[in-house]
mmCIF file of C-alpha atoms in Angstrom:
data_model
loop_
_atom_site.group_PDB
_atom_site.id
_atom_site.type_symbol
_atom_site.label_atom_id
_atom_site.label_comp_id
_atom_site.label_asym_id
_atom_site.label_seq_id
_atom_site.Cartn_x
_atom_site.Cartn_y
_atom_site.Cartn_z
ATOM 1 C CA UNK A 152 -98.164 2.723 -72.809
ATOM 2 C CA UNK A 153 -101.106 5.032 -72.115
ATOM 3 C CA UNK A 154 -101.122 8.315 -70.204
ATOM 4 C CA UNK A 155 -103.500 6.905 -67.569
ATOM 5 C CA UNK A 156 -102.601 6.923 -63.876
ATOM 6 C CA UNK A 157 -103.981 5.436 -60.670
ATOM 7 C CA UNK A 158 -103.403 6.794 -57.177
ATOM 8 C CA UNK A 159 -103.104 5.024 -53.830
ATOM 9 C CA UNK A 160 -103.302 6.973 -50.574
ATOM 10 C CA UNK A 161 -102.032 5.529 -47.295
ATOM 11 C CA UNK A 162 -102.971 7.369 -44.116
ATOM 12 C CA UNK A 163 -100.685 6.017 -41.422
ATOM 13 C CA UNK A 164 -99.471 6.825 -37.936
ATOM 14 C CA UNK A 165 -96.809 9.296 -39.026
ATOM 15 C CA UNK A 166 -98.629 10.907 -41.935
ATOM 16 C CA UNK A 167 -99.901 10.448 -45.481
ATOM 17 C CA UNK A 168 -98.184 8.804 -48.445
ATOM 18 C CA UNK A 169 -99.619 9.035 -51.968
ATOM 19 C CA UNK A 170 -98.272 7.089 -54.947
ATOM 20 C CA UNK A 171 -99.293 7.274 -58.621
ATOM 21 C CA UNK A 172 -98.682 4.338 -60.968
ATOM 22 C CA UNK A 173 -99.121 3.796 -64.699
ATOM 23 C CA UNK A 174 -100.947 1.012 -66.518
ATOM 24 C CA UNK A 175 -97.941 -1.296 -66.057
ATOM 25 C CA UNK A 176 -97.829 -0.767 -62.299
ATOM 26 C CA UNK A 177 -94.691 1.402 -62.459
ATOM 27 C CA UNK A 178 -94.407 4.312 -60.062
ATOM 28 C CA UNK A 179 -94.807 7.677 -61.796
ATOM 29 C CA UNK A 180 -94.649 9.966 -58.779
ATOM 30 C CA UNK A 181 -94.998 9.866 -55.007
ATOM 31 C CA UNK A 182 -95.573 12.361 -52.245
ATOM 32 C CA UNK A 183 -95.345 12.280 -48.459
ATOM 33 C CA UNK A 184 -96.744 14.661 -45.848
ATOM 34 C CA UNK A 185 -96.161 14.064 -42.128
ATOM 35 C CA UNK A 186 -98.090 14.922 -39.003
ATOM 36 C CA UNK A 187 -96.308 16.936 -36.345
ATOM 37 C CA UNK A 188 -94.615 14.553 -33.895
ATOM 38 C CA UNK A 189 -96.806 15.845 -31.066
ATOM 39 C CA UNK A 190 -99.905 14.771 -33.014
ATOM 40 C CA UNK A 191 -98.548 11.305 -33.861
ATOM 41 C CA UNK A 192 -98.621 10.217 -30.208
ATOM 42 C CA UNK A 193 -102.118 11.527 -29.464
ATOM 43 C CA UNK A 194 -104.776 8.830 -29.076
ATOM 44 C CA UNK A 195 -107.626 11.195 -29.990
ATOM 45 C CA UNK A 196 -107.044 13.303 -33.081
ATOM 46 C CA UNK A 197 -108.829 15.809 -35.292
ATOM 47 C CA UNK A 198 -110.647 14.342 -38.318
ATOM 48 C CA UNK A 199 -110.346 17.726 -40.040
ATOM 49 C CA UNK A 200 -106.565 17.714 -39.627
ATOM 50 C CA UNK A 201 -106.382 14.231 -41.133
ATOM 51 C CA UNK A 202 -108.436 15.340 -44.119
ATOM 52 C CA UNK A 203 -106.363 18.498 -44.588
ATOM 53 C CA UNK A 204 -103.139 16.467 -44.569
ATOM 54 C CA UNK A 205 -104.525 14.043 -47.186
ATOM 55 C CA UNK A 206 -105.846 16.892 -49.312
ATOM 56 C CA UNK A 207 -102.499 18.712 -49.231
ATOM 57 C CA UNK A 208 -100.567 15.520 -50.019
ATOM 58 C CA UNK A 209 -102.895 14.612 -52.902
ATOM 59 C CA UNK A 210 -102.725 18.147 -54.274
ATOM 60 C CA UNK A 211 -98.923 18.110 -54.325
ATOM 61 C CA UNK A 212 -98.934 14.718 -56.082
ATOM 62 C CA UNK A 213 -101.483 15.806 -58.684
ATOM 63 C CA UNK A 214 -99.460 18.942 -59.455
ATOM 64 C CA UNK A 215 -96.799 16.614 -60.882
ATOM 65 C CA UNK A 216 -99.240 14.572 -62.977
ATOM 66 C CA UNK A 217 -100.445 17.166 -65.491
ATOM 67 C CA UNK A 218 -99.593 14.857 -68.393
ATOM 68 C CA UNK A 219 -101.722 12.018 -67.029
ATOM 69 C CA UNK A 220 -105.430 11.229 -66.826
ATOM 70 C CA UNK A 221 -106.259 10.072 -63.292
ATOM 71 C CA UNK A 222 -108.539 7.038 -63.574
ATOM 72 C CA UNK A 223 -109.124 6.052 -59.952
ATOM 73 C CA UNK A 224 -108.058 6.635 -56.351
ATOM 74 C CA UNK A 225 -108.072 4.153 -53.445
ATOM 75 C CA UNK A 226 -107.406 4.884 -49.772
ATOM 76 C CA UNK A 227 -106.043 2.576 -47.084
ATOM 77 C CA UNK A 228 -105.809 3.367 -43.371
ATOM 78 C CA UNK A 229 -105.892 1.709 -39.963
ATOM 79 C CA UNK A 230 -109.123 -0.194 -39.313
ATOM 80 C CA UNK A 231 -108.898 0.361 -35.562
ATOM 81 C CA UNK A 232 -109.149 4.166 -35.888
ATOM 82 C CA UNK A 233 -112.799 5.278 -35.867
ATOM 83 C CA UNK A 234 -115.034 8.342 -35.421
ATOM 84 C CA UNK A 235 -118.659 9.424 -35.560
ATOM 85 C CA UNK A 236 -120.254 11.725 -38.146
ATOM 86 C CA UNK A 237 -123.723 13.131 -38.628
ATOM 87 C CA UNK A 238 -125.969 12.415 -41.611
ATOM 88 C CA UNK A 239 -124.606 15.481 -43.404
ATOM 89 C CA UNK A 240 -121.093 14.020 -43.242
ATOM 90 C CA UNK A 241 -119.784 16.426 -40.605
ATOM 91 C CA UNK A 242 -117.520 15.074 -37.868
ATOM 92 C CA UNK A 243 -119.393 14.574 -34.589
ATOM 93 C CA UNK A 244 -116.469 13.255 -32.535
ATOM 94 C CA UNK A 245 -112.709 13.062 -32.428
ATOM 95 C CA UNK A 246 -110.944 10.337 -34.390
ATOM 96 C CA UNK A 247 -110.188 7.690 -31.775
ATOM 97 C CA UNK A 248 -106.865 6.196 -32.886
ATOM 98 C CA UNK A 249 -106.003 2.511 -33.102
ATOM 99 C CA UNK A 250 -103.695 2.696 -30.052
ATOM 100 C CA UNK A 251 -106.258 4.335 -27.756
ATOM 101 C CA UNK A 252 -107.060 2.157 -24.718
ATOM 102 C CA UNK A 253 -110.086 4.023 -23.316
ATOM 103 C CA UNK A 254 -112.701 1.439 -24.304
ATOM 104 C CA UNK A 255 -112.165 -1.166 -21.563
ATOM 105 C CA UNK A 256 -115.813 -1.101 -20.427
ATOM 106 C CA UNK A 257 -116.989 -1.403 -24.018
ATOM 107 C CA UNK A 258 -114.575 -4.288 -24.687
ATOM 108 C CA UNK A 259 -116.181 -6.126 -21.760
ATOM 109 C CA UNK A 260 -119.634 -5.511 -23.245
ATOM 110 C CA UNK A 261 -118.490 -7.001 -26.547
ATOM 111 C CA UNK A 262 -117.029 -10.003 -24.733
ATOM 112 C CA UNK A 263 -120.427 -10.668 -23.151
ATOM 113 C CA UNK A 264 -122.281 -10.994 -26.470
ATOM 114 C CA UNK A 265 -119.812 -11.638 -29.329
ATOM 115 C CA UNK A 266 -118.770 -15.169 -30.317
ATOM 116 C CA UNK A 267 -115.203 -16.071 -29.395
ATOM 117 C CA UNK A 268 -114.065 -16.188 -33.032
ATOM 118 C CA UNK A 269 -115.098 -12.577 -33.734
ATOM 119 C CA UNK A 270 -112.283 -10.155 -34.539
ATOM 120 C CA UNK A 271 -114.181 -7.450 -32.622
ATOM 121 C CA UNK A 272 -112.737 -8.467 -29.246
ATOM 122 C CA UNK A 273 -110.188 -6.380 -27.389
ATOM 123 C CA UNK A 274 -109.361 -2.738 -26.742
ATOM 124 C CA UNK A 275 -107.965 -2.349 -30.243
ATOM 125 C CA UNK A 276 -111.188 -3.222 -32.037
ATOM 126 C CA UNK A 277 -113.065 -0.650 -34.050
ATOM 127 C CA UNK A 278 -116.307 -1.745 -32.408
ATOM 128 C CA UNK A 279 -115.052 -1.107 -28.864
ATOM 129 C CA UNK A 280 -113.957 2.389 -29.860
ATOM 130 C CA UNK A 281 -117.238 3.054 -31.683
ATOM 131 C CA UNK A 282 -119.194 2.105 -28.556
ATOM 132 C CA UNK A 283 -116.947 4.313 -26.436
ATOM 133 C CA UNK A 284 -117.535 7.278 -28.739
ATOM 134 C CA UNK A 285 -121.288 6.628 -28.748
ATOM 135 C CA UNK A 286 -121.317 6.591 -24.951
ATOM 136 C CA UNK A 287 -119.326 9.842 -24.767
ATOM 137 C CA UNK A 288 -120.880 11.868 -27.614
ATOM 138 C CA UNK A 289 -124.004 14.001 -27.423
ATOM 139 C CA UNK A 290 -126.662 12.367 -29.598
ATOM 140 C CA UNK A 291 -129.142 15.076 -30.510
ATOM 141 C CA UNK A 292 -129.115 13.892 -34.129
ATOM 142 C CA UNK A 293 -128.525 10.561 -35.938
ATOM 143 C CA UNK A 294 -124.876 9.493 -35.981
ATOM 144 C CA UNK A 295 -122.897 7.170 -38.239
ATOM 145 C CA UNK A 296 -119.790 5.134 -37.570
ATOM 146 C CA UNK A 297 -116.859 5.910 -39.852
ATOM 147 C CA UNK A 298 -113.451 4.280 -40.006
ATOM 148 C CA UNK A 299 -110.470 6.496 -40.787
ATOM 149 C CA UNK A 300 -110.499 5.611 -44.510
ATOM 150 C CA UNK A 301 -114.295 6.034 -44.703
ATOM 151 C CA UNK A 302 -113.929 9.633 -43.504
ATOM 152 C CA UNK A 303 -111.325 10.386 -46.180
ATOM 153 C CA UNK A 304 -113.486 8.778 -48.874
ATOM 154 C CA UNK A 305 -116.445 10.855 -47.743
ATOM 155 C CA UNK A 306 -114.394 14.053 -47.982
ATOM 156 C CA UNK A 307 -113.109 13.009 -51.416
ATOM 157 C CA UNK A 308 -116.685 12.835 -52.679
ATOM 158 C CA UNK A 309 -118.221 9.452 -51.762
ATOM 159 C CA UNK A 310 -121.844 10.119 -50.798
ATOM 160 C CA UNK A 311 -122.661 6.620 -49.525
ATOM 161 C CA UNK A 312 -122.084 5.509 -45.917
ATOM 162 C CA UNK A 313 -119.790 2.692 -46.951
ATOM 163 C CA UNK A 314 -116.654 0.729 -46.053
ATOM 164 C CA UNK A 315 -114.776 -2.370 -47.222
ATOM 165 C CA UNK A 316 -114.965 -5.798 -45.609
ATOM 166 C CA UNK A 317 -111.332 -5.816 -44.442
ATOM 167 C CA UNK A 318 -111.694 -2.514 -42.632
ATOM 168 C CA UNK A 319 -114.989 -3.680 -41.097
ATOM 169 C CA UNK A 320 -113.657 -7.001 -39.747
ATOM 170 C CA UNK A 321 -112.548 -5.692 -36.341
ATOM 171 C CA UNK A 322 -115.772 -3.722 -36.062
ATOM 172 C CA UNK A 323 -117.625 -7.053 -35.989
ATOM 173 C CA UNK A 324 -118.448 -7.681 -39.638
ATOM 174 C CA UNK A 325 -118.802 -11.391 -40.477
ATOM 175 C CA UNK A 326 -116.482 -11.846 -43.454
ATOM 176 C CA UNK A 327 -117.595 -15.457 -43.952
ATOM 177 C CA UNK A 328 -121.342 -14.765 -44.141
ATOM 178 C CA UNK A 329 -120.737 -11.265 -45.587
ATOM 179 C CA UNK A 330 -123.092 -9.471 -43.228
ATOM 180 C CA UNK A 331 -123.273 -7.612 -39.934
ATOM 181 C CA UNK A 332 -124.072 -10.325 -37.356
ATOM 182 C CA UNK A 333 -127.279 -10.332 -35.330
ATOM 183 C CA UNK A 334 -125.437 -10.107 -31.995
ATOM 184 C CA UNK A 335 -124.114 -6.643 -32.835
ATOM 185 C CA UNK A 336 -127.638 -5.189 -32.670
ATOM 186 C CA UNK A 337 -127.538 -5.575 -28.890
ATOM 187 C CA UNK A 338 -124.655 -3.073 -28.817
ATOM 188 C CA UNK A 339 -125.168 -0.545 -31.572
ATOM 189 C CA UNK A 340 -128.102 0.456 -33.828
ATOM 190 C CA UNK A 341 -127.847 -0.946 -37.329
ATOM 191 C CA UNK A 342 -128.423 2.567 -38.674
ATOM 192 C CA UNK A 343 -124.984 3.556 -37.420
ATOM 193 C CA UNK A 344 -123.207 0.784 -39.330
ATOM 194 C CA UNK A 345 -121.914 1.301 -42.870
ATOM 195 C CA UNK A 346 -122.731 -0.640 -46.000
ATOM 196 C CA UNK A 347 -119.914 -3.107 -46.666
ATOM 197 C CA UNK A 348 -118.419 -3.908 -50.066
ATOM 198 C CA UNK A 349 -115.358 -5.682 -51.438
ATOM 199 C CA UNK A 350 -112.079 -3.794 -51.753
ATOM 200 C CA UNK A 351 -111.809 -2.534 -55.322
ATOM 201 C CA UNK A 352 -115.508 -1.717 -55.644
ATOM 202 C CA UNK A 353 -116.184 1.632 -57.301
ATOM 203 C CA UNK A 354 -117.990 3.672 -54.627
ATOM 204 C CA UNK A 355 -118.058 7.188 -56.073
ATOM 205 C CA UNK A 356 -116.169 9.924 -57.901
ATOM 206 C CA UNK A 357 -113.957 12.771 -56.814
ATOM 207 C CA UNK A 358 -116.014 15.801 -55.795
ATOM 208 C CA UNK A 359 -116.400 18.376 -58.583
ATOM 209 C CA UNK A 360 -115.158 21.204 -56.373
ATOM 210 C CA UNK A 361 -111.997 19.216 -55.633
ATOM 211 C CA UNK A 362 -111.557 18.516 -59.342
ATOM 212 C CA UNK A 363 -111.658 22.267 -59.978
ATOM 213 C CA UNK A 364 -109.219 22.911 -57.139
ATOM 214 C CA UNK A 365 -106.838 20.240 -58.454
ATOM 215 C CA UNK A 366 -107.287 21.382 -62.100
ATOM 216 C CA UNK A 367 -108.681 18.006 -63.204
ATOM 217 C CA UNK A 368 -110.855 18.056 -66.311
ATOM 218 C CA UNK A 369 -112.438 14.676 -65.507
ATOM 219 C CA UNK A 370 -113.501 13.248 -62.166
ATOM 220 C CA UNK A 371 -111.548 10.092 -61.127
ATOM 221 C CA UNK A 372 -113.391 7.135 -59.656
ATOM 222 C CA UNK A 373 -113.074 6.475 -55.922
ATOM 223 C CA UNK A 374 -112.484 2.787 -55.245
ATOM 224 C CA UNK A 375 -113.013 1.053 -51.888
ATOM 225 C CA UNK A 376 -109.604 0.434 -50.357
ATOM 226 C CA UNK A 377 -108.507 -1.857 -47.545
ATOM 227 C CA UNK A 378 -106.494 -1.819 -44.313
ATOM 228 C CA UNK A 379 -102.946 -0.519 -44.322
ATOM 229 C CA UNK A 380 -101.512 -3.947 -43.501
ATOM 230 C CA UNK A 381 -103.372 -5.690 -46.332
ATOM 231 C CA UNK A 382 -102.414 -2.927 -48.757
ATOM 232 C CA UNK A 383 -98.819 -3.665 -47.779
ATOM 233 C CA UNK A 384 -99.304 -7.355 -48.640
ATOM 234 C CA UNK A 385 -100.830 -6.421 -52.017
ATOM 235 C CA UNK A 386 -97.774 -4.234 -52.665
ATOM 236 C CA UNK A 387 -95.420 -7.219 -52.271
ATOM 237 C CA UNK A 388 -97.117 -9.161 -55.074
ATOM 238 C CA UNK A 389 -98.326 -12.052 -52.887
ATOM 239 C CA UNK A 390 -101.548 -13.360 -54.400
ATOM 240 C CA UNK A 391 -102.054 -17.135 -54.188
ATOM 241 C CA UNK A 392 -102.389 -19.818 -51.458
ATOM 242 C CA UNK A 393 -99.044 -20.627 -49.903
ATOM 243 C CA UNK A 394 -97.601 -17.158 -50.492
ATOM 244 C CA UNK A 395 -96.341 -15.898 -47.118
ATOM 245 C CA UNK A 396 -95.333 -12.431 -45.981
ATOM 246 C CA UNK A 397 -93.447 -11.766 -42.751
ATOM 247 C CA UNK A 398 -93.060 -8.271 -41.364
ATOM 248 C CA UNK A 399 -89.780 -8.036 -39.450
ATOM 249 C CA UNK A 400 -90.606 -4.889 -37.545
ATOM 250 C CA UNK A 401 -90.746 -4.075 -33.849
ATOM 251 C CA UNK A 402 -92.858 -7.232 -33.615
ATOM 252 C CA UNK A 403 -93.033 -10.315 -35.844
ATOM 253 C CA UNK A 404 -96.160 -10.264 -38.019
ATOM 254 C CA UNK A 405 -96.876 -13.442 -39.985
ATOM 255 C CA UNK A 406 -99.311 -13.671 -42.900
ATOM 256 C CA UNK A 407 -100.099 -16.457 -45.347
ATOM 257 C CA UNK A 408 -102.697 -16.746 -48.088
ATOM 258 C CA UNK A 409 -105.049 -19.677 -47.525
ATOM 259 C CA UNK A 410 -107.997 -21.224 -49.342
ATOM 260 C CA UNK A 411 -109.954 -21.283 -46.074
ATOM 261 C CA UNK A 412 -110.316 -18.862 -43.163
ATOM 262 C CA UNK A 413 -108.718 -19.667 -39.823
ATOM 263 C CA UNK A 414 -109.703 -18.086 -36.520
ATOM 264 C CA UNK A 415 -107.905 -18.884 -33.253
ATOM 265 C CA UNK A 416 -109.036 -16.064 -30.946
ATOM 266 C CA UNK A 417 -106.920 -17.218 -28.008
ATOM 267 C CA UNK A 418 -103.798 -16.676 -30.129
ATOM 268 C CA UNK A 419 -104.977 -13.570 -31.920
ATOM 269 C CA UNK A 420 -105.111 -15.453 -35.238
ATOM 270 C CA UNK A 421 -107.803 -14.237 -37.618
ATOM 271 C CA UNK A 422 -108.445 -14.113 -41.347
ATOM 272 C CA UNK A 423 -109.254 -11.386 -43.832
ATOM 273 C CA UNK A 424 -110.871 -12.028 -47.179
ATOM 274 C CA UNK A 425 -108.182 -11.585 -49.816
ATOM 275 C CA UNK A 426 -109.810 -11.528 -53.240
ATOM 276 C CA UNK A 427 -110.932 -15.140 -53.778
ATOM 277 C CA UNK A 428 -108.840 -16.446 -50.869
ATOM 278 C CA UNK A 429 -108.104 -15.594 -47.229
ATOM 279 C CA UNK A 430 -105.167 -13.884 -45.573
ATOM 280 C CA UNK A 431 -104.432 -15.578 -42.257
ATOM 281 C CA UNK A 432 -102.374 -13.582 -39.787
ATOM 282 C CA UNK A 433 -100.802 -13.731 -36.365
ATOM 283 C CA UNK A 434 -98.294 -11.583 -34.501
ATOM 284 C CA UNK A 435 -95.672 -12.322 -31.842
ATOM 285 C CA UNK A 436 -94.490 -9.747 -29.338
ATOM 286 C CA UNK A 437 -90.949 -10.817 -30.222
ATOM 287 C CA UNK A 438 -89.271 -8.733 -32.901
ATOM 288 C CA UNK A 439 -86.657 -6.143 -33.733
ATOM 289 C CA UNK A 440 -87.667 -4.018 -30.732
ATOM 290 C CA UNK A 441 -85.795 -6.439 -28.491
ATOM 291 C CA UNK A 442 -82.597 -6.051 -30.527
ATOM 292 C CA UNK A 443 -82.591 -2.314 -29.851
ATOM 293 C CA UNK A 444 -82.756 -2.985 -26.133
ATOM 294 C CA UNK A 445 -79.182 -4.200 -26.448
ATOM 295 C CA UNK A 446 -77.648 -2.587 -29.540
ATOM 296 C CA UNK A 447 -78.009 0.511 -31.707
ATOM 297 C CA UNK A 448 -78.329 0.169 -35.496
ATOM 298 C CA UNK A 449 -74.642 0.747 -36.196
ATOM 299 C CA UNK A 450 -73.599 -1.885 -33.651
ATOM 300 C CA UNK A 451 -76.179 -4.341 -35.003
ATOM 301 C CA UNK A 452 -74.684 -3.989 -38.475
ATOM 302 C CA UNK A 453 -71.121 -4.393 -37.236
ATOM 303 C CA UNK A 454 -71.878 -7.409 -35.030
ATOM 304 C CA UNK A 455 -73.923 -9.094 -37.769
ATOM 305 C CA UNK A 456 -70.865 -9.034 -40.014
ATOM 306 C CA UNK A 457 -68.928 -10.931 -37.332
ATOM 307 C CA UNK A 458 -71.445 -13.774 -36.977
ATOM 308 C CA UNK A 459 -70.340 -17.256 -38.045
ATOM 309 C CA UNK A 460 -73.435 -19.226 -39.035
ATOM 310 C CA UNK A 461 -71.654 -22.485 -38.133
ATOM 311 C CA UNK A 462 -71.596 -21.481 -34.449
ATOM 312 C CA UNK A 463 -74.232 -22.857 -32.075
ATOM 313 C CA UNK A 464 -75.489 -19.998 -29.895
ATOM 314 C CA UNK A 465 -77.745 -20.330 -26.868
ATOM 315 C CA UNK A 466 -81.517 -20.435 -27.389
ATOM 316 C CA UNK A 467 -83.519 -17.505 -25.992
ATOM 317 C CA UNK A 468 -87.089 -16.286 -25.912
ATOM 318 C CA UNK A 469 -86.539 -12.709 -27.064
ATOM 319 C CA UNK A 470 -89.506 -10.783 -25.673
ATOM 320 C CA UNK A 471 -89.062 -7.052 -25.014
ATOM 321 C CA UNK A 472 -91.182 -7.394 -21.843
ATOM 322 C CA UNK A 473 -93.356 -9.946 -20.014
ATOM 323 C CA UNK A 474 -96.170 -11.473 -22.055
ATOM 324 C CA UNK A 475 -96.575 -13.322 -25.336
ATOM 325 C CA UNK A 476 -99.645 -13.701 -27.577
ATOM 326 C CA UNK A 477 -98.520 -15.892 -30.496
ATOM 327 C CA UNK A 478 -97.482 -18.631 -31.212
ATOM 328 C CA UNK A 479 -98.243 -19.219 -27.513
ATOM 329 C CA UNK A 480 -100.748 -17.167 -25.543
ATOM 330 C CA UNK A 481 -99.113 -16.580 -22.189
ATOM 331 C CA UNK A 482 -99.483 -13.111 -20.646
ATOM 332 C CA UNK A 483 -97.016 -14.148 -17.939
ATOM 333 C CA UNK A 484 -94.304 -15.521 -20.241
ATOM 334 C CA UNK A 485 -90.970 -14.030 -19.271
ATOM 335 C CA UNK A 486 -88.174 -12.942 -21.618
ATOM 336 C CA UNK A 487 -85.146 -15.218 -21.583
ATOM 337 C CA UNK A 488 -81.681 -13.860 -22.425
ATOM 338 C CA UNK A 489 -79.439 -16.222 -20.530
ATOM 339 C CA UNK A 490 -76.866 -17.555 -20.630
ATOM 340 C CA UNK A 491 -75.296 -14.476 -22.230
ATOM 341 C CA UNK A 492 -71.854 -15.168 -23.722
ATOM 342 C CA UNK A 493 -68.919 -12.776 -23.486
ATOM 343 C CA UNK A 494 -69.060 -12.265 -27.253
ATOM 344 C CA UNK A 495 -71.703 -9.718 -28.301
ATOM 345 C CA UNK A 496 -71.647 -11.189 -31.808
ATOM 346 C CA UNK A 497 -72.504 -14.648 -30.451
ATOM 347 C CA UNK A 498 -75.226 -13.123 -28.268
ATOM 348 C CA UNK A 499 -76.745 -11.357 -31.282
ATOM 349 C CA UNK A 500 -76.483 -14.623 -33.225
ATOM 350 C CA UNK A 501 -78.562 -16.285 -30.504
ATOM 351 C CA UNK A 502 -81.152 -13.507 -30.550
ATOM 352 C CA UNK A 503 -81.544 -13.622 -34.335
ATOM 353 C CA UNK A 504 -81.692 -17.414 -34.401
ATOM 354 C CA UNK A 505 -84.319 -17.381 -31.639
ATOM 355 C CA UNK A 506 -86.409 -14.853 -33.554
ATOM 356 C CA UNK A 507 -86.180 -17.114 -36.609
ATOM 357 C CA UNK A 508 -87.316 -20.065 -34.465
ATOM 358 C CA UNK A 509 -90.306 -18.144 -33.080
ATOM 359 C CA UNK A 510 -91.326 -17.180 -36.629
ATOM 360 C CA UNK A 511 -91.123 -20.804 -37.792
ATOM 361 C CA UNK A 512 -93.145 -21.951 -34.774
ATOM 362 C CA UNK A 513 -95.753 -19.324 -35.668
ATOM 363 C CA UNK A 514 -96.195 -20.666 -39.185
ATOM 364 C CA UNK A 515 -96.310 -24.230 -37.817
ATOM 365 C CA UNK A 516 -99.057 -23.123 -35.415
ATOM 366 C CA UNK A 517 -101.132 -21.688 -38.276
ATOM 367 C CA UNK A 518 -100.525 -24.767 -40.415
ATOM 368 C CA UNK A 519 -101.779 -27.038 -37.631
ATOM 369 C CA UNK A 520 -105.060 -25.105 -37.853
ATOM 370 C CA UNK A 521 -105.370 -25.797 -41.579
ATOM 371 C CA UNK A 522 -103.245 -23.208 -43.362
ATOM 372 C CA UNK A 523 -101.155 -24.374 -46.334
ATOM 373 C CA UNK A 524 -97.427 -24.997 -46.235
ATOM 374 C CA UNK A 525 -95.324 -22.016 -47.263
ATOM 375 C CA UNK A 526 -94.697 -21.986 -51.015
ATOM 376 C CA UNK A 527 -92.533 -18.888 -50.938
ATOM 377 C CA UNK A 528 -91.647 -16.061 -48.563
ATOM 378 C CA UNK A 529 -91.690 -12.303 -49.032
ATOM 379 C CA UNK A 530 -90.154 -10.215 -46.271
ATOM 380 C CA UNK A 531 -90.805 -6.597 -45.383
ATOM 381 C CA UNK A 532 -89.887 -4.365 -42.459
ATOM 382 C CA UNK A 533 -86.555 -3.087 -41.198
ATOM 383 C CA UNK A 534 -85.191 -6.545 -40.386
ATOM 384 C CA UNK A 535 -85.421 -7.583 -44.037
ATOM 385 C CA UNK A 536 -82.138 -5.756 -44.666
ATOM 386 C CA UNK A 537 -80.110 -7.995 -42.324
ATOM 387 C CA UNK A 538 -78.590 -10.848 -44.417
ATOM 388 C CA UNK A 539 -77.667 -12.951 -41.375
ATOM 389 C CA UNK A 540 -81.239 -12.871 -40.095
ATOM 390 C CA UNK A 541 -82.449 -13.919 -43.559
ATOM 391 C CA UNK A 542 -79.998 -16.837 -43.680
ATOM 392 C CA UNK A 543 -81.114 -18.049 -40.252
ATOM 393 C CA UNK A 544 -84.779 -17.779 -41.268
ATOM 394 C CA UNK A 545 -84.116 -19.873 -44.369
ATOM 395 C CA UNK A 546 -82.626 -22.607 -42.181
ATOM 396 C CA UNK A 547 -85.933 -22.854 -40.325
ATOM 397 C CA UNK A 548 -88.499 -22.186 -43.046
ATOM 398 C CA UNK A 549 -87.103 -24.280 -45.947
ATOM 399 C CA UNK A 550 -88.787 -22.324 -48.724
ATOM 400 C CA UNK A 551 -87.744 -19.923 -51.499
ATOM 401 C CA UNK A 552 -87.294 -16.310 -50.395
ATOM 402 C CA UNK A 553 -88.504 -13.896 -53.073
ATOM 403 C CA UNK A 554 -87.204 -10.336 -53.526
ATOM 404 C CA UNK A 555 -89.717 -7.585 -52.826
ATOM 405 C CA UNK A 556 -89.621 -4.447 -54.947
ATOM 406 C CA UNK A 557 -92.528 -2.605 -53.350
ATOM 407 C CA UNK A 558 -93.675 -2.584 -49.737
ATOM 408 C CA UNK A 559 -95.525 0.731 -49.382
ATOM 409 C CA UNK A 560 -99.241 0.346 -48.573
ATOM 410 C CA UNK A 561 -99.921 3.342 -50.852
ATOM 411 C CA UNK A 562 -98.493 1.340 -53.753
ATOM 412 C CA UNK A 563 -100.757 -1.602 -52.846
ATOM 413 C CA UNK A 564 -103.779 0.711 -52.839
ATOM 414 C CA UNK A 565 -102.785 2.129 -56.218
ATOM 415 C CA UNK A 566 -102.564 -1.432 -57.574
ATOM 416 C CA UNK A 567 -105.974 -2.197 -56.083
ATOM 417 C CA UNK A 568 -107.437 0.833 -57.873
ATOM 418 C CA UNK A 569 -105.716 -0.069 -61.150
ATOM 419 C CA UNK A 570 -106.741 -3.715 -61.225
ATOM 420 C CA UNK A 571 -110.320 -2.945 -60.217
ATOM 421 C CA UNK A 572 -110.916 -0.282 -62.849
ATOM 422 C CA UNK A 573 -108.971 -1.975 -65.643
ATOM 423 C CA UNK A 574 -111.109 -5.073 -65.074
ATOM 424 C CA UNK A 575 -114.212 -2.867 -65.310
ATOM 425 C CA UNK A 576 -113.156 -1.419 -68.675
#
């Protein structure tokens, strides 16, 4: 074993997580720094504060890695969080976060020119937010569009105006033709758009002043990262067609690796390049959030232990509120929680079984569009710890369920950095 190390940085909603791994992919050290709660809910945030948090987190991690040579660093973040910077790399706007909904006018502009299969549609798209910022920022000098991870890479020492093709997808980048499409020129000057490369591409080195500050004798490579969700998939070890990953979080997020891209805009199904393959994804509004409308965590655990899998509970459609997007697109679809039995355990059984059914219907929907059958399943998110939910899912999905050792996006980014630079050796 060598004394080399690779670092992944994940800049998420709540804060920054940095993980260092060795040449076998084993975790050497990890560090977490959180935003103040008041900042987490803000839809427009300070780019400088984001950089300072990452810098502090990275510094604390590096202080525990004196015995290791840092080979490379990769950053993942949310693709829907964007900002503007000037040509000198100074922030020219706030960082408009992924959950900001200000860009309704801009989303309508995109709808008027973008093809229906573009991932740039909707209030959550990076392109809509970029247009909003452009319309609300003084332009007395040339400006550049940066995604959240691009800003951090720039501050780390990357001199090029550059991003990766996963991060750029919802900003309008055509991942099939590997170019910015012609239609985007009607909305934004091409000079504002970044160069796009594959995740894992070496795009620079850590700034010399930062190396001095961190007491590093050699400058690590900076490697293009990816989105936080894709970094999470990389962390699980999924890598070939048929490998599926479900996130059992507040919502159900379904992903499967496919040999071909699939886009069903009406259902919110789109595809990211994933090395030599494609990662096809869709998300239901159903999920664990609905369970907490009825039970707290302690009650959920207690009731789950009382469930008899041989029982036949009622079928529900467990939405937390009106409206579904996948596997059916129906903004008026109503939640259904009746008939509710006297037994809370039987009611929970019905909710969990219905969530398992919705998940299975989601994968069937994607498969009807050309995705492969599920070869195996990896599960992440809070719901992965409920054994009854897992048993019910296995009844519907009929595939092997594989254990997952790592789920942190920061670990996936560290693996991306390691594999990219080891292959370049």
